[in-house]
Amino acid sequence: MNFFEIILLCAALSMDCFTICLIYGAQRAAFRKQLRAGEKDPFKPVGADILRIGLVFVAYHLLMLALGYTLGCGVMRYFDVFDHWIAFGLLAAIGIKMIWEAFDNKDRRTEIHALYAWPSLLLLGLATSIDAFAVGISLSLSQSSLAFTCLCIPFVLLFFIALGIGLGLRVKRISIRAVNMIGGLILLGIGLRILLEHEYGFTL
């Protein structure tokens, strides 16, 4: 693979992360609109959250790429049987939780999004990085540079994470309940897409 192909590959791997961060940014925007006069935003600065989210997503992607590249196609036939089910299960669980919270009147001011909780963030990182394992195998088979791909991944991922959050923060006139509902459905959709692509060969 040449330079541009690897950049495009990294961008493709970043799309699910971008979508999740878009939801995150929209929820932050909706929460800010509900603050009363003089009330401070209790969450960390957005820049700090970009770095925190980026650290988890980048670490998972690098780990999965390296594992796929190292283990090679010998384990692909075993991993390919259940990898998509893992991704679907994790994304569906978090998506259903968000939808449930959309109808829950409990005050969740400090946990309006799964990305605020480390357990959920770690699960999202795993779910969105599973495809990187197969990409690592492809790099091995094509004798492409793992080192260069691993060098590009952090920059490309952080760009799309920041872009997603930034665009989400610009969402106007939407409530936390609506974003939770939409976000939950989107996570379910991502999980379903992964399942259909791997299990039935559908491309959505």
C-alpha positions as MATLAB code, in Angstrom:
seq = 'MNFFEIILLCAALSMDCFTICLIYGAQRAAFRKQLRAGEKDPFKPVGADILRIGLVFVAYHLLMLALGYTLGCGVMRYFDVFDHWIAFGLLAAIGIKMIWEAFDNKDRRTEIHALYAWPSLLLLGLATSIDAFAVGISLSLSQSSLAFTCLCIPFVLLFFIALGIGLGLRVKRISIRAVNMIGGLILLGIGLRILLEHEYGFTL';
ca = [
       0.000    0.000    0.000;
       1.182    3.522   -0.740;
       0.926    6.580    1.500;
      -2.507    7.705    0.310;
      -3.991    4.209    0.522;
      -2.862    3.874    4.128;
      -4.308    7.288    5.013;
      -7.636    6.290    3.451;
      -7.509    2.997    5.325;
      -6.970    4.831    8.617;
      -9.847    7.180    7.778;
     -12.145    4.236    7.092;
     -11.237    2.716   10.460;
     -12.070    6.059   12.103;
     -15.651    6.400   10.832;
     -17.400    4.575   13.688;
     -15.349    6.563   16.207;
     -16.331    9.767   14.399;
     -20.028    8.880   14.615;
     -19.831    8.083   18.324;
     -18.001   11.353   19.022;
     -20.592   13.255   16.998;
     -23.232   11.902   19.395;
     -21.049   12.852   22.338;
     -20.654   16.426   21.128;
     -24.396   16.775   20.528;
     -25.112   15.610   24.064;
     -22.661   18.091   25.502;
     -24.359   20.851   23.490;
     -27.803   19.781   24.697;
     -26.607   19.664   28.300;
     -25.096   23.138   28.147;
     -28.425   24.587   27.022;
     -30.084   23.228   30.156;
     -27.685   24.952   32.540;
     -29.344   27.561   34.711;
     -28.001   31.083   35.052;
     -24.729   31.069   36.949;
     -24.485   27.275   36.930;
     -21.143   25.878   35.828;
     -20.615   22.989   33.449;
     -19.537   20.131   35.792;
     -17.720   18.220   33.075;
     -14.086   18.425   32.085;
     -13.011   20.749   29.248;
     -13.782   19.344   25.820;
     -10.072   19.262   24.935;
      -9.350   16.995   27.892;
     -12.144   14.637   26.845;
     -10.843   14.543   23.265;
      -7.476   13.398   24.588;
      -9.058   10.864   26.960;
     -11.312    9.376   24.290;
      -8.503    9.499   21.747;
      -6.133    7.669   24.089;
      -8.549    4.762   24.493;
      -9.553    4.495   20.826;
      -5.983    4.855   19.554;
      -4.641    2.278   22.028;
      -7.261   -0.278   20.998;
      -6.684    0.274   17.289;
      -2.922   -0.034   17.620;
      -3.269   -3.198   19.693;
      -5.685   -4.806   17.236;
      -3.552   -3.850   14.236;
      -0.452   -5.318   15.832;
      -2.253   -8.519   16.860;
      -3.683   -9.015   13.375;
      -0.340   -8.340   11.728;
       1.522  -10.662   14.106;
      -0.908  -13.570   14.175;
      -1.613  -13.418   10.449;
      -4.238  -15.293    8.487;
      -3.756  -18.491   10.522;
      -6.248  -17.332   13.143;
      -8.568  -15.460   10.782;
     -10.889  -18.389   10.190;
     -11.434  -18.725   13.941;
     -11.667  -15.021   14.753;
     -13.971  -14.300   11.821;
     -16.622  -16.598   13.302;
     -17.350  -14.448   16.340;
     -15.653  -11.033   16.002;
     -18.730   -9.347   14.520;
     -20.958  -10.802   17.222;
     -18.719   -9.281   19.885;
     -18.864   -5.862   18.224;
     -22.635   -6.100   17.757;
     -23.199   -7.197   21.356;
     -21.117   -4.392   22.849;
     -22.603   -1.646   20.668;
     -26.148   -2.970   21.123;
     -25.760   -3.102   24.910;
     -24.553    0.492   25.126;
     -27.138    1.647   22.566;
     -29.998    0.050   24.495;
     -28.685    1.636   27.695;
     -28.763    5.065   26.060;
     -32.311    4.515   24.767;
     -33.401    3.379   28.224;
     -31.916    6.520   29.760;
     -33.799    8.639   27.226;
     -37.041    7.571   28.929;
     -35.615    7.635   32.453;
     -36.358   10.821   34.386;
     -33.425   10.258   36.755;
     -30.996   13.170   36.886;
     -27.913   11.998   34.993;
     -26.101   15.307   34.874;
     -22.679   13.713   35.355;
     -23.158   10.757   33.020;
     -25.102   11.996   30.020;
     -23.032    9.892   27.671;
     -21.369    6.493   27.823;
     -18.048    8.131   27.032;
     -18.022    9.729   30.486;
     -17.840    6.330   32.187;
     -14.559    4.440   31.828;
     -16.169    0.955   31.600;
     -18.432    2.017   28.723;
     -15.619    3.922   27.022;
     -13.363    0.856   27.150;
     -16.126   -1.319   25.682;
     -16.758    1.204   22.895;
     -13.044    1.275   22.170;
     -13.005   -2.501   21.812;
     -16.152   -2.617   19.682;
     -14.944    0.037   17.229;
     -11.452   -1.447   16.870;
     -12.306   -5.067   16.028;
     -12.107   -4.355   12.288;
      -8.523   -3.187   12.851;
      -7.593   -6.814   13.575;
      -8.645   -7.879   10.070;
      -6.842   -4.847    8.638;
      -3.682   -5.938   10.441;
      -3.945   -9.340    8.768;
      -4.403   -7.654    5.381;
      -1.307   -5.548    5.961;
       0.643   -8.694    6.769;
      -0.546  -10.496    3.634;
       0.186   -7.503    1.404;
       3.549   -6.940    3.099;
       2.613   -3.344    3.853;
       4.310   -1.354    6.585;
       2.773   -1.916   10.009;
       4.994    0.776   11.536;
       3.836    3.472    9.124;
       0.167    2.508    9.576;
       0.551    2.620   13.355;
       2.185    6.028   12.999;
      -0.738    7.377   10.957;
      -3.563    5.927   13.057;
      -3.196    8.282   16.081;
      -3.239   11.441   13.945;
      -6.160   10.347   11.763;
      -8.214    9.045   14.701;
      -7.643   12.154   16.792;
      -8.619   14.323   13.818;
     -11.953   12.533   13.360;
     -12.597   12.386   17.107;
     -12.076   16.146   17.401;
     -14.100   16.765   14.222;
     -16.993   14.632   15.470;
     -17.124   16.322   18.866;
     -16.724   19.765   17.307;
     -19.595   19.219   14.858;
     -21.749   17.700   17.589;
     -21.249   20.768   19.792;
     -22.761   22.894   17.015;
     -26.071   21.021   17.063;
     -28.897   23.439   17.874;
     -32.318   22.974   19.451;
     -32.093   19.390   20.583;
     -32.678   17.897   24.019;
     -30.532   15.400   25.889;
     -33.426   12.921   25.728;
     -33.603   13.226   21.927;
     -29.838   12.859   21.526;
     -29.823    9.821   23.807;
     -32.535    8.222   21.713;
     -30.842    9.072   18.410;
     -27.424    8.083   19.720;
     -28.690    4.747   21.001;
     -30.309    3.973   17.662;
     -27.115    4.948   15.823;
     -25.014    2.624   17.994;
     -27.498   -0.175   17.345;
     -27.272    0.637   13.638;
     -23.476    0.488   13.633;
     -23.590   -2.867   15.415;
     -26.184   -4.185   12.987;
     -24.139   -3.003   10.002;
     -21.070   -4.843   11.293;
     -23.152   -7.977   11.878;
     -24.776   -7.929    8.425;
     -21.504   -7.247    6.613;
     -19.701  -10.146    8.291;
     -22.537  -12.636    8.608;
     -24.419  -12.112    5.347;
     -22.029  -10.133    3.146;
     -24.335   -7.112    2.966;
     -22.664   -3.754    2.422;
     -24.537   -0.848    3.994;
];
